[in-house]
mmCIF file of C-alpha atoms in Angstrom:
data_model
loop_
_atom_site.group_PDB
_atom_site.id
_atom_site.type_symbol
_atom_site.label_atom_id
_atom_site.label_comp_id
_atom_site.label_asym_id
_atom_site.label_seq_id
_atom_site.Cartn_x
_atom_site.Cartn_y
_atom_site.Cartn_z
ATOM 1 C CA MET A 14 91.566 133.823 51.417
ATOM 2 C CA ASN A 15 94.878 134.123 49.105
ATOM 3 C CA MET A 16 93.848 136.739 46.067
ATOM 4 C CA PRO A 17 95.783 135.333 42.693
ATOM 5 C CA TRP A 18 98.432 137.744 41.504
ATOM 6 C CA PHE A 19 97.439 138.786 38.002
ATOM 7 C CA LYS A 20 100.218 140.133 35.723
ATOM 8 C CA GLN A 21 98.971 142.727 32.993
ATOM 9 C CA ARG A 22 100.647 141.196 29.708
ATOM 10 C CA GLY A 23 101.420 143.391 26.750
ATOM 11 C CA PRO A 24 101.926 146.955 26.400
ATOM 12 C CA ILE A 25 99.481 149.559 28.256
ATOM 13 C CA LEU A 26 98.036 151.701 25.554
ATOM 14 C CA SER A 27 95.310 154.453 25.865
ATOM 15 C CA LEU A 28 91.797 154.057 24.630
ATOM 16 C CA GLU A 29 92.628 156.231 21.698
ATOM 17 C CA GLN A 30 95.791 154.035 20.761
ATOM 18 C CA LEU A 31 93.786 150.768 21.153
ATOM 19 C CA GLN A 32 90.848 152.226 18.747
ATOM 20 C CA ARG A 33 93.990 153.316 16.143
ATOM 21 C CA ARG A 34 95.509 149.790 16.333
ATOM 22 C CA ASP A 35 92.192 147.897 15.862
ATOM 23 C CA ARG A 36 91.342 150.154 12.662
ATOM 24 C CA LEU A 37 94.822 149.297 11.067
ATOM 25 C CA ARG A 38 94.039 147.776 7.683
ATOM 26 C CA PRO A 39 95.130 144.300 7.046
ATOM 27 C CA PRO A 40 97.345 143.677 4.186
ATOM 28 C CA ALA A 41 96.364 143.099 0.693
ATOM 29 C CA PRO A 42 97.134 139.801 -0.986
ATOM 30 C CA LEU A 43 99.833 139.955 -3.623
ATOM 31 C CA ASP A 44 97.492 139.672 -6.742
ATOM 32 C CA LEU A 45 97.550 140.470 -10.388
ATOM 33 C CA CYS A 46 97.476 144.523 -9.818
ATOM 34 C CA PRO A 47 99.948 145.561 -12.296
ATOM 35 C CA LEU A 48 103.073 146.777 -11.333
ATOM 36 C CA GLN A 49 102.468 150.203 -12.846
ATOM 37 C CA THR A 50 99.601 150.719 -10.610
ATOM 38 C CA GLN A 51 100.603 149.017 -7.675
ATOM 39 C CA ARG A 52 100.938 150.891 -4.465
ATOM 40 C CA MET A 53 104.207 149.936 -2.692
ATOM 41 C CA VAL A 54 105.982 151.292 0.473
ATOM 42 C CA VAL A 55 109.488 151.419 0.799
ATOM 43 C CA LEU A 56 110.921 151.082 4.355
ATOM 44 C CA ASP A 57 114.342 152.062 5.834
ATOM 45 C CA LEU A 58 114.811 151.542 9.548
ATOM 46 C CA GLU A 59 118.085 152.661 11.420
ATOM 47 C CA THR A 60 118.510 150.565 14.450
ATOM 48 C CA SER A 61 120.823 150.569 17.415
ATOM 49 C CA GLY A 62 122.970 147.611 16.107
ATOM 50 C CA LEU A 63 122.514 144.232 14.039
ATOM 51 C CA ASP A 64 121.328 141.918 16.759
ATOM 52 C CA MET A 65 117.586 140.954 15.577
ATOM 53 C CA ARG A 66 117.030 139.836 19.419
ATOM 54 C CA ARG A 67 118.343 142.682 21.550
ATOM 55 C CA ASP A 68 118.855 145.967 19.579
ATOM 56 C CA ILE A 69 115.715 148.448 18.593
ATOM 57 C CA VAL A 70 114.284 150.582 16.014
ATOM 58 C CA LEU A 71 115.705 154.023 16.322
ATOM 59 C CA SER A 72 114.186 155.482 13.440
ATOM 60 C CA ILE A 73 111.601 155.070 10.717
ATOM 61 C CA GLY A 74 111.777 156.533 6.835
ATOM 62 C CA ALA A 75 109.655 155.652 4.107
ATOM 63 C CA VAL A 76 108.463 156.779 0.653
ATOM 64 C CA VAL A 77 105.729 155.565 -1.879
ATOM 65 C CA ILE A 78 105.837 153.829 -5.109
ATOM 66 C CA GLU A 79 102.495 153.954 -7.330
ATOM 67 C CA ARG A 80 102.207 154.710 -10.960
ATOM 68 C CA SER A 81 105.580 153.917 -11.738
ATOM 69 C CA SER A 82 106.922 157.051 -9.842
ATOM 70 C CA ILE A 83 108.133 158.010 -6.219
ATOM 71 C CA HIS A 84 105.298 160.390 -4.560
ATOM 72 C CA LEU A 85 107.623 162.828 -2.799
ATOM 73 C CA GLY A 86 104.784 164.354 -1.348
ATOM 74 C CA ASP A 87 103.788 161.191 0.330
ATOM 75 C CA GLN A 88 106.684 160.109 2.666
ATOM 76 C CA PHE A 89 106.854 159.048 6.052
ATOM 77 C CA GLU A 90 109.940 161.323 7.134
ATOM 78 C CA SER A 91 112.620 160.180 9.422
ATOM 79 C CA THR A 92 110.857 159.849 12.805
ATOM 80 C CA LEU A 93 112.793 158.994 16.027
ATOM 81 C CA LEU A 94 111.489 156.665 18.362
ATOM 82 C CA ARG A 95 112.282 157.438 22.026
ATOM 83 C CA PRO A 96 113.896 154.405 23.701
ATOM 84 C CA ALA A 97 113.143 153.075 27.117
ATOM 85 C CA GLN A 98 116.837 152.780 27.645
ATOM 86 C CA LYS A 99 119.798 155.309 27.045
ATOM 87 C CA ILE A 100 121.644 154.300 23.682
ATOM 88 C CA SER A 101 124.800 156.163 23.029
ATOM 89 C CA GLU A 102 126.383 153.924 20.296
ATOM 90 C CA SER A 103 124.002 155.411 17.854
ATOM 91 C CA VAL A 104 125.894 158.578 17.813
ATOM 92 C CA LEU A 105 128.856 156.986 15.985
ATOM 93 C CA ILE A 106 126.719 154.749 13.847
ATOM 94 C CA HIS A 107 123.855 156.804 12.542
ATOM 95 C CA GLY A 108 125.215 160.300 13.735
ATOM 96 C CA ILE A 109 121.963 160.504 16.054
ATOM 97 C CA ALA A 110 122.651 162.563 19.142
ATOM 98 C CA PRO A 111 121.231 160.939 22.504
ATOM 99 C CA ASN A 112 119.366 164.226 23.454
ATOM 100 C CA GLU A 113 117.606 163.551 19.967
ATOM 101 C CA LEU A 114 116.507 160.270 20.818
ATOM 102 C CA GLU A 115 115.443 161.681 24.470
ATOM 103 C CA ASN A 116 113.106 164.148 22.277
ATOM 104 C CA GLY A 117 111.856 161.291 20.017
ATOM 105 C CA GLU A 118 108.169 160.008 19.631
ATOM 106 C CA GLU A 119 106.757 157.541 22.062
ATOM 107 C CA PRO A 120 107.432 153.946 20.341
ATOM 108 C CA ALA A 121 103.462 153.397 20.065
ATOM 109 C CA GLU A 122 102.581 156.661 18.672
ATOM 110 C CA ALA A 123 105.276 156.602 16.027
ATOM 111 C CA LEU A 124 104.578 152.746 15.093
ATOM 112 C CA LEU A 125 100.934 153.716 14.766
ATOM 113 C CA ASP A 126 101.512 156.536 12.435
ATOM 114 C CA PHE A 127 103.700 154.360 10.131
ATOM 115 C CA MET A 128 101.436 151.385 10.060
ATOM 116 C CA GLU A 129 98.677 154.080 8.809
ATOM 117 C CA PHE A 130 100.813 155.318 6.568
ATOM 118 C CA VAL A 131 101.490 151.775 5.395
ATOM 119 C CA GLY A 132 97.965 150.849 4.986
ATOM 120 C CA ASP A 133 97.390 147.423 3.103
ATOM 121 C CA SER A 134 100.181 147.969 0.965
ATOM 122 C CA PRO A 135 103.424 145.511 0.741
ATOM 123 C CA ILE A 136 106.681 146.693 1.919
ATOM 124 C CA LEU A 137 109.932 146.677 -0.016
ATOM 125 C CA ALA A 138 113.463 147.010 1.628
ATOM 126 C CA PHE A 139 116.851 146.518 0.853
ATOM 127 C CA HIS A 140 117.757 143.270 3.058
ATOM 128 C CA ALA A 141 114.205 143.110 3.959
ATOM 129 C CA GLY A 142 114.524 140.110 6.260
ATOM 130 C CA PHE A 143 116.210 142.438 8.869
ATOM 131 C CA ASP A 144 113.897 145.431 8.428
ATOM 132 C CA GLN A 145 111.060 142.696 8.694
ATOM 133 C CA ARG A 146 112.217 141.242 11.838
ATOM 134 C CA MET A 147 112.974 144.362 13.709
ATOM 135 C CA LEU A 148 109.704 146.079 12.815
ATOM 136 C CA THR A 149 107.818 142.881 13.698
ATOM 137 C CA ARG A 150 109.310 143.113 17.251
ATOM 138 C CA ALA A 151 109.149 146.595 17.851
ATOM 139 C CA LEU A 152 105.228 146.446 16.653
ATOM 140 C CA LYS A 153 104.744 143.351 19.143
ATOM 141 C CA GLN A 154 106.307 145.258 22.264
ATOM 142 C CA ALA A 155 104.882 148.608 21.585
ATOM 143 C CA LEU A 156 101.489 147.709 20.371
ATOM 144 C CA GLY A 157 100.856 144.191 20.891
ATOM 145 C CA TYR A 158 100.293 143.899 17.086
ATOM 146 C CA LYS A 159 100.992 140.987 14.785
ATOM 147 C CA LEU A 160 102.809 142.041 11.636
ATOM 148 C CA ARG A 161 101.482 140.157 8.594
ATOM 149 C CA HIS A 162 102.145 142.583 5.534
ATOM 150 C CA PRO A 163 104.494 141.033 2.741
ATOM 151 C CA PHE A 164 107.773 142.007 2.413
ATOM 152 C CA ILE A 165 109.934 142.109 -0.734
ATOM 153 C CA ASP A 166 113.860 141.953 -0.885
ATOM 154 C CA VAL A 167 115.229 144.711 -2.962
ATOM 155 C CA ALA A 168 118.652 142.920 -2.419
ATOM 156 C CA GLU A 169 117.419 139.618 -3.712
ATOM 157 C CA LEU A 170 115.319 141.553 -6.821
ATOM 158 C CA ALA A 171 118.305 143.166 -8.260
ATOM 159 C CA PRO A 172 120.761 140.063 -8.683
ATOM 160 C CA MET A 173 117.717 137.872 -9.832
ATOM 161 C CA LEU A 174 116.651 140.608 -12.316
ATOM 162 C CA CYS A 175 120.344 141.429 -13.547
ATOM 163 C CA PRO A 176 122.209 138.397 -13.727
ATOM 164 C CA ASP A 177 124.644 139.241 -16.234
ATOM 165 C CA ASN A 178 125.056 142.642 -15.313
ATOM 166 C CA ARG A 179 125.622 143.123 -11.739
ATOM 167 C CA PRO A 180 128.192 144.589 -9.388
ATOM 168 C CA ARG A 181 130.766 142.160 -7.605
ATOM 169 C CA GLN A 182 129.159 143.045 -3.907
ATOM 170 C CA ASN A 183 125.460 142.968 -3.372
ATOM 171 C CA TYR A 184 125.151 146.018 -0.992
ATOM 172 C CA LEU A 185 123.276 149.105 -1.549
ATOM 173 C CA ASP A 186 125.827 151.552 -2.081
ATOM 174 C CA ASP A 187 127.236 149.042 -4.904
ATOM 175 C CA TRP A 188 123.954 148.955 -6.695
ATOM 176 C CA CYS A 189 123.524 152.754 -6.336
ATOM 177 C CA THR A 190 126.918 153.295 -8.123
ATOM 178 C CA HIS A 191 126.032 150.437 -10.610
ATOM 179 C CA PHE A 192 122.955 152.680 -11.742
ATOM 180 C CA GLY A 193 124.316 155.725 -10.921
ATOM 181 C CA LEU A 194 121.896 156.824 -8.331
ATOM 182 C CA GLN A 195 123.155 159.439 -5.781
ATOM 183 C CA VAL A 196 122.764 158.859 -2.304
ATOM 184 C CA LEU A 197 122.035 162.227 -0.295
ATOM 185 C CA GLN A 198 122.841 160.881 3.150
ATOM 186 C CA ARG A 199 123.804 157.068 4.302
ATOM 187 C CA HIS A 200 122.306 155.846 7.268
ATOM 188 C CA HIS A 201 119.727 158.162 7.344
ATOM 189 C CA ALA A 202 116.389 156.549 7.059
ATOM 190 C CA SER A 203 114.298 159.017 4.698
ATOM 191 C CA ALA A 204 117.477 159.366 2.366
ATOM 192 C CA ASP A 205 117.779 155.644 2.421
ATOM 193 C CA ALA A 206 114.429 154.752 1.876
ATOM 194 C CA LEU A 207 114.321 157.193 -1.370
ATOM 195 C CA VAL A 208 117.556 155.901 -2.655
ATOM 196 C CA THR A 209 116.071 152.393 -2.337
ATOM 197 C CA ALA A 210 112.842 153.400 -4.035
ATOM 198 C CA GLU A 211 115.001 154.743 -6.888
ATOM 199 C CA LEU A 212 116.700 151.555 -7.167
ATOM 200 C CA ALA A 213 113.245 149.676 -6.959
ATOM 201 C CA LEU A 214 111.776 151.539 -9.782
ATOM 202 C CA ILE A 215 114.650 150.640 -12.054
ATOM 203 C CA LEU A 216 114.023 147.046 -11.127
ATOM 204 C CA MET A 217 110.322 147.006 -11.720
ATOM 205 C CA SER A 218 110.897 148.311 -15.127
ATOM 206 C CA LYS A 219 113.427 145.239 -15.827
ATOM 207 C CA ALA A 220 110.819 143.093 -14.429
ATOM 208 C CA ARG A 221 107.951 144.227 -16.670
ATOM 209 C CA ARG A 222 110.595 143.654 -19.606
ATOM 210 C CA GLN A 223 110.949 140.279 -18.449
ATOM 211 C CA GLY A 224 107.218 139.519 -18.458
ATOM 212 C CA LEU A 225 106.759 139.984 -14.749
ATOM 213 C CA ASP A 226 103.966 142.406 -14.460
ATOM 214 C CA ASN A 227 102.679 142.091 -11.073
ATOM 215 C CA LEU A 228 103.946 141.548 -7.479
ATOM 216 C CA SER A 229 102.294 137.841 -7.537
ATOM 217 C CA ALA A 230 104.392 137.054 -10.522
ATOM 218 C CA LEU A 231 107.426 138.775 -9.117
ATOM 219 C CA ASN A 232 107.340 136.956 -5.899
ATOM 220 C CA GLN A 233 106.773 133.773 -7.353
ATOM 221 C CA ARG A 234 109.852 134.246 -9.562
ATOM 222 C CA LEU A 235 111.893 135.293 -6.639
ATOM 223 C CA ALA A 236 110.876 132.225 -4.625
ATOM 224 C CA ASN A 237 112.225 129.980 -7.589
ATOM 225 C CA TRP A 238 115.356 132.020 -7.590
ATOM 226 C CA ARG A 239 115.823 131.839 -3.837
ATOM 227 C CA GLN A 240 115.424 127.988 -4.081
ATOM 228 C CA ARG A 241 118.067 127.795 -6.938
ATOM 229 C CA GLN A 242 120.568 129.826 -5.049
ATOM 230 C CA GLN A 243 120.176 127.787 -1.698
ATOM 231 C CA ALA A 244 120.450 124.603 -4.044
ATOM 232 C CA ASN A 245 124.050 125.946 -5.529
ATOM 233 C CA PHE A 246 125.540 126.208 -2.000
ATOM 234 C CA MET A 247 124.391 122.576 -1.006
#
């Protein structure tokens, strides 16, 4: 009798990794928790390129905003993910040497560490759509995990909250210059996450002055603003 050939689907994880994955907290809804007490994780990814279907995550950095301040003692320091294939372009893009990547963490371990760090908090990032898609694909490939956490785009918050006082270009460097923020090291995940968090704090203060006191209200205003922006280009 011919036996069927069964191909295992998904990543191969240890029992401990499976247990850790299954214990990850689901995201909390965006509710009426005041911005001043809301815990938010500000994320930055360094990747091998900008192709969201082919390129991979090389490094993760994140900081926490809570009680209107950045918790410097509660950071996810830039963690290198050891790629399955050899990456050379990263030396030019991020200054990450190939031997550093070869000595990086196993992606499943690094991503479990990161998601445990995130907990049930919402995630902020500059141009968040890119980070969200790259992280979603990395989690699916390495852990078989579906990312459901809400992302809020600081690159959309900034022009929405500062319509009459904004730089000509909508890049992170432009907003940093606009508000006099010092970038310690560009294209370094932890440094970029930190300066994005500093920018986010400025924007959250402006949001409160505009009557947006929680992420639910802020996200609704953002959705309406996004619709108006799209209508202007039609």
